[in-house]
Structures are given as C-alpha cells and as structure tokens.
Coordinates of C-alpha atoms in Angstrom, one line a residue:
M1096 CA -130.3 181.3 -140.5
P1097 CA -129.4 184.3 -138.4
R1098 CA -125.7 183.3 -138.2
K1099 CA -125.6 182.9 -142.0
K1100 CA -127.2 186.3 -142.6
Q1101 CA -124.9 187.9 -140.1
K1102 CA -121.9 186.5 -142.0
V1103 CA -123.2 187.8 -145.3
D1104 CA -123.7 191.2 -143.8
T1105 CA -120.2 191.1 -142.4
L1106 CA -118.7 190.3 -145.9
E1107 CA -120.7 193.0 -147.5
E1108 CA -119.6 195.5 -144.9
I1109 CA -116.0 194.5 -145.5
E1110 CA -116.3 194.9 -149.2
T1111 CA -118.0 198.3 -148.8
N1112 CA -115.2 199.5 -146.5
I1113 CA -112.6 198.3 -148.9
K1114 CA -114.3 200.1 -151.8
L1115 CA -114.5 203.3 -149.7
L1116 CA -110.9 203.2 -148.7
C1117 CA -109.8 202.6 -152.3
D1118 CA -111.9 205.4 -153.6
Q1119 CA -110.4 207.8 -151.1
S1120 CA -106.9 206.6 -152.0
N1121 CA -107.7 207.0 -155.7
N1122 CA -108.6 210.7 -155.0
H1123 CA -105.3 211.1 -153.2
M1124 CA -103.5 209.6 -156.3
K1125 CA -105.1 212.2 -158.5
V1126 CA -103.6 215.0 -156.6
R1127 CA -100.3 213.2 -156.2
E1128 CA -100.6 212.5 -152.5
Y1129 CA -99.1 209.1 -152.9
Y1130 CA -98.2 208.4 -149.3
K1131 CA -101.8 209.2 -148.1
A1132 CA -103.0 206.9 -150.9
L1133 CA -100.7 204.2 -149.8
T1134 CA -102.0 204.3 -146.3
G1135 CA -105.6 203.8 -147.6
Y1136 CA -104.6 200.9 -149.8
N1137 CA -102.8 199.3 -146.9
Q1138 CA -105.9 199.6 -144.7
A1139 CA -108.0 198.1 -147.4
L1140 CA -105.7 195.1 -147.8
E1141 CA -105.7 194.6 -144.1
L1142 CA -109.4 193.8 -144.4
N1143 CA -108.8 191.5 -147.4
N1144 CA -105.2 190.8 -148.4
T1145 CA -106.3 189.3 -151.8
D1146 CA -108.6 192.0 -153.0
I1147 CA -107.5 192.4 -156.6
N1148 CA -108.5 196.0 -157.1
A1149 CA -106.7 197.1 -154.0
L1150 CA -103.6 195.1 -154.9
I1151 CA -103.5 196.6 -158.4
S1152 CA -104.1 200.1 -157.1
R1153 CA -101.3 199.8 -154.5
S1154 CA -99.0 198.4 -157.2
K1155 CA -99.5 201.5 -159.2
C1156 CA -98.9 203.6 -156.1
Y1157 CA -95.7 201.8 -155.3
L1158 CA -94.4 202.5 -158.9
L1159 CA -95.1 206.2 -158.5
L1160 CA -93.1 206.1 -155.3
G1161 CA -90.2 204.4 -156.9
E1162 CA -90.8 201.0 -155.2
A1163 CA -90.8 198.8 -158.3
S1164 CA -90.1 195.6 -156.4
K1165 CA -93.1 196.0 -154.1
A1166 CA -95.2 197.0 -157.1
L1167 CA -94.2 193.7 -158.8
Q1168 CA -95.1 191.7 -155.7
D1169 CA -98.6 193.2 -155.6
A1170 CA -99.1 192.6 -159.3
E1171 CA -98.1 189.0 -159.0
T1172 CA -100.4 188.5 -156.0
A1173 CA -103.3 189.9 -158.0
L1174 CA -102.4 187.6 -160.9
A1175 CA -102.4 184.6 -158.6
E1176 CA -106.0 185.4 -157.9
D1177 CA -106.9 186.1 -161.5
K1178 CA -104.2 185.2 -164.1
N1179 CA -106.1 186.9 -166.9
N1180 CA -106.7 190.3 -165.1
I1181 CA -105.6 192.8 -167.7
R1182 CA -104.7 195.5 -165.2
A1183 CA -102.6 193.1 -163.2
I1184 CA -100.8 192.0 -166.4
Y1185 CA -100.0 195.7 -167.2
Q1186 CA -98.8 196.4 -163.7
K1187 CA -96.4 193.4 -163.8
A1188 CA -95.1 194.5 -167.2
E1189 CA -94.5 198.0 -166.0
S1190 CA -92.9 196.9 -162.8
L1191 CA -90.5 194.6 -164.6
Y1192 CA -89.7 197.4 -167.0
Y1193 CA -88.7 199.8 -164.2
L1194 CA -86.7 197.0 -162.6
G1195 CA -84.6 196.8 -165.8
Q1196 CA -85.9 193.3 -166.6
F1197 CA -86.7 194.3 -170.2
E1198 CA -87.1 190.8 -171.7
Q1199 CA -89.6 189.6 -169.2
S1200 CA -91.4 193.0 -169.3
L1201 CA -91.7 192.6 -173.1
M1202 CA -93.2 189.2 -172.7
F1203 CA -96.0 190.5 -170.4
F1204 CA -96.6 193.6 -172.7
H1205 CA -97.1 191.1 -175.6
R1206 CA -99.4 189.0 -173.5
G1207 CA -101.6 192.0 -172.7
L1208 CA -101.5 193.1 -176.3
R1209 CA -102.7 189.8 -177.5
A1210 CA -105.6 189.8 -175.0
R1211 CA -106.5 193.5 -175.6
P1212 CA -105.1 194.7 -178.9
E1213 CA -107.2 197.8 -178.8
L1214 CA -105.3 199.2 -175.7
A1215 CA -102.6 201.7 -176.7
S1216 CA -100.9 201.3 -173.4
F1217 CA -99.7 197.8 -174.3
R1218 CA -98.6 198.9 -177.8
L1219 CA -96.5 201.7 -176.3
G1220 CA -95.2 199.2 -173.7
V1221 CA -94.0 196.9 -176.4
Q1222 CA -92.4 199.7 -178.3
K1223 CA -90.5 201.3 -175.3
T1224 CA -89.3 197.9 -174.1
Q1225 CA -88.0 196.9 -177.5
E1226 CA -86.1 200.2 -177.7
A1227 CA -84.6 199.6 -174.3
I1228 CA -83.4 196.1 -175.3
E1229 CA -81.9 197.4 -178.5
N1230 CA -80.2 200.3 -176.7
T1231 CA -78.8 197.9 -174.1
I1232 CA -77.5 195.5 -176.7
G1233 CA -76.1 198.4 -178.8
T1234 CA -74.3 199.9 -175.9
K1235 CA -72.7 196.6 -175.0
A1236 CA -71.7 196.0 -178.7
R1237 CA -70.1 199.5 -179.0
S1238 CA -68.1 198.9 -175.8
T1239 CA -66.5 195.7 -177.3
V1240 CA -65.5 197.4 -180.7
P1241 CA -61.9 198.5 -180.6
P1242 CA -61.2 202.1 -181.5
P1243 CA -60.1 202.8 -185.1
K1244 CA -56.4 203.4 -185.7
S1245 CA -55.5 207.0 -186.2
S1246 CA -54.6 207.8 -189.8
K1247 CA -51.7 210.2 -190.6
S1248 CA -52.9 213.3 -192.3
R1249 CA -49.8 213.5 -194.4
K1250 CA -47.4 210.9 -195.8
S1251 CA -44.2 210.4 -193.9
G1252 CA -42.0 211.8 -196.7
D1253 CA -44.1 214.9 -197.3
N1254 CA -42.5 217.9 -195.6
T1255 CA -44.3 220.6 -197.5
P1256 CA -45.5 223.2 -195.1
K1257 CA -49.2 224.1 -195.0
S1258 CA -50.3 227.3 -196.6
Q1259 CA -50.3 230.1 -194.1
G1260 CA -53.3 232.4 -194.0
P1261 CA -53.5 236.0 -192.7
N1262 CA -54.2 234.8 -189.1
S1263 CA -51.3 232.2 -189.1
A1264 CA -49.2 234.4 -186.8
R1265 CA -51.8 234.2 -184.0
P1266 CA -51.0 231.6 -181.4
Q1267 CA -53.4 228.7 -181.4
M1268 CA -55.3 227.9 -178.3
V1269 CA -54.7 224.3 -177.1
R1270 CA -57.9 222.8 -175.9
Q1271 CA -57.3 220.8 -172.7
K1272 CA -58.5 217.2 -172.9
P1273 CA -61.3 216.6 -170.5
T1274 CA -60.5 214.2 -167.7
K1275 CA -62.5 211.0 -167.0
A1276 CA -64.2 212.6 -164.1
D1277 CA -65.3 215.5 -166.4
L1278 CA -66.7 213.1 -168.9
E1279 CA -68.6 211.2 -166.2
R1280 CA -70.0 214.4 -164.8
R1281 CA -71.1 215.6 -168.2
N1282 CA -72.7 212.3 -168.9
A1283 CA -74.5 212.3 -165.6
R1284 CA -75.9 215.8 -166.2
K1285 CA -77.3 214.6 -169.6
L1286 CA -79.0 211.6 -168.1
L1287 CA -80.2 213.0 -164.7
G1288 CA -80.8 216.6 -165.6
E1289 CA -81.3 218.8 -162.5
L1290 CA -81.1 215.7 -160.3
C1291 CA -77.4 215.6 -161.0
V1292 CA -77.0 218.7 -158.8
D1293 CA -78.7 216.8 -156.0
K1294 CA -76.5 213.8 -156.5
E1295 CA -73.3 215.9 -156.4
Y1296 CA -74.4 217.6 -153.3
L1297 CA -75.2 214.3 -151.5
E1298 CA -71.8 212.9 -152.6
K1299 CA -70.0 215.9 -151.1
L1300 CA -72.1 215.7 -148.0
L1301 CA -71.1 212.1 -147.4
L1302 CA -67.4 213.2 -147.4
H1303 CA -68.0 216.0 -144.8
P1304 CA -66.2 215.1 -141.5
D1305 CA -69.0 216.6 -139.4
L1306 CA -71.7 214.4 -140.9
V1307 CA -71.1 211.5 -138.5
R1308 CA -71.6 213.8 -135.5
A1309 CA -74.8 215.1 -137.0
D1310 CA -76.3 211.5 -137.1
T1311 CA -78.6 210.6 -134.3
N1312 CA -80.3 207.4 -133.2
T1313 CA -83.6 208.6 -134.5
E1314 CA -82.5 209.8 -138.0
N1315 CA -79.3 208.6 -139.6
I1316 CA -78.5 211.2 -142.2
S1317 CA -75.6 209.2 -143.6
A1318 CA -77.8 206.2 -144.4
L1319 CA -80.4 208.4 -146.0
A1320 CA -77.8 210.2 -148.1
K1321 CA -76.2 206.9 -149.2
E1322 CA -79.6 205.4 -150.1
A1323 CA -80.4 208.5 -152.2
V1324 CA -77.1 208.4 -154.1
C1325 CA -77.5 204.7 -154.7
F1326 CA -81.0 205.3 -156.1
L1327 CA -79.7 208.1 -158.4
N1328 CA -76.9 205.9 -159.6
K1329 CA -79.4 203.2 -160.5
R1330 CA -81.6 205.7 -162.4
Q1331 CA -78.6 207.0 -164.2
E1332 CA -77.6 203.6 -165.4
F1333 CA -81.2 202.8 -166.3
W1334 CA -81.6 205.9 -168.5
R1335 CA -78.2 205.3 -170.0
Q1336 CA -79.4 201.8 -171.2
Q1337 CA -82.7 203.1 -172.3
R1338 CA -81.7 206.3 -174.0
P1339 CA -77.9 206.5 -174.2
C1340 CA -77.9 209.6 -176.4
T1341 CA -80.9 211.5 -175.0
A1342 CA -80.4 214.1 -172.3
L1343 CA -83.1 214.8 -169.8
P1344 CA -83.3 218.6 -169.4
N1345 CA -84.9 218.5 -165.9
H1346 CA -86.5 216.2 -163.4
K1347 CA -90.0 217.2 -164.6
N1348 CA -89.5 215.1 -167.7
L1349 CA -88.7 212.0 -165.6
P1350 CA -91.6 209.5 -165.1
N1351 CA -93.3 209.8 -161.7
D1352 CA -91.7 206.7 -160.4
A1353 CA -88.2 208.0 -161.1
L1354 CA -88.4 210.3 -158.1
P1355 CA -87.8 208.6 -154.7
K1356 CA -89.2 209.7 -151.4
W1357 CA -86.2 211.9 -150.7
F1358 CA -87.2 214.5 -153.3

C-alpha cells in the first residue's frame, strides 16, 4: 500500500508541476515572450512527453516563432494521443497552412468544422485556405496563357497624320521600360512591405568581402544572414501565392509567425 500511494503522489506532483509550467508559459505568451514560453513548455514535456495540453501549447508557440514544421510535429503527437482533440486538429490545420500544404490544411479545417461547427476559427480557416488554393491555381494558369498579340492602332495604308494640339511642339518624355530586376524589387516590396528593406540589406551584406573575416567560430554571421534571406524568400513566395495582388504595407500586418527569430 505505501508504495502504491507514493506512486500516486508522484504522478499527481508531476501533473501539478506540468500545469504550473504551462500556466507560466501561457503568461509569457500573452506578453509575446515566446522564447521564455518555449522554455517552460519544454520543461513540462520533459516531465511527460505526451501531455496533450503542453504539446498543443508548444505547437502554437512554435507557429508564432515561425517554426511551422515543429508545430506540426507537436500537433501530430497530440493527435496520436487523442485523435479527436479539437485544439490539436486546429493546430495541425494551421501548421499545414503555413507550410504551404493548402490541400491537406483544408482537409483538417473541414474536419474541425464538422466536429465543432460553432467555432468561427474553423470557418475562417476553410475560407482562407480555399482562397490560397484558388490564388495558387490562378497564378499558375495565368503563367501558362500566352500574351495577346499587339494590334496596330492604324491600318497599314493609312498615312493620315494625327491632329496636332497646342502642345504638340513639346518633346514627349520617353518612359524608360523597367528592368526585370526593378519589377522583382517592386513586387518584393508589395509582398514583404518593410521587411523588403531588411532582405535587400542582408543580400548586400552577403556580398561584402569583409564578411568572411567577421565570421567567428562562435557566431557565423554569413550562415545567419543566408538563413534569414532564405526565410524571407519563402515568405515572399507564400504571400505571392496567397495574395498575388495584395501589398503588405508593413511588417505589423504580417501574422505573428511570419517573423523569424532574427527580427
């Protein structure tokens, strides 16, 4: 009997500690101290690596840190413990969405909506995922359509000069056609907003000849800069597929998970 009671007390103590750690981490999440929150969730899962609440909470934290793959892994682990857990279903749908796997994300948003039709989060998830799929398909379709042939403004035999107005003597300004690099830069600014400035700075930094000498064994600046540029390129492509015609005026309008740890 004493051994059995001691084991029960130990399990209750572990559950109490897990709840305490998760509560502390939840408070950190409210004030956007995501790395402090992540530390608490990690400690809770060290006590019990299959605790569903801790897994789901850490999944949400990973999403806000831009780690969608890790968020998906935690959501799937939680679903392995309870396949009908509505919070775990939502976290898996969100993780798939931010990984760009829109079709699978839509499937899990629909699954959650069928189980809990009163929750607006699943309705909004279905809507935004359907729009992302339509935009992706539309972008691919437009890229395959050949450009229309230019029509001549006048017939070949018509040599009648156009009527000259009072300002006809003024020389007309010839607008220089933007280069491909200009168009790409303009498109990046529309999609990334203020983050485009950071991306351009990092790209120039990587070309600087003194950067290699600045790298040390403890902190490789080149690797961090390349990782940041790679992340921004992925976010740019993601927003292009999701909203090809919508500009993001600044990084404050980006979802929380869109900002990596470098910013």
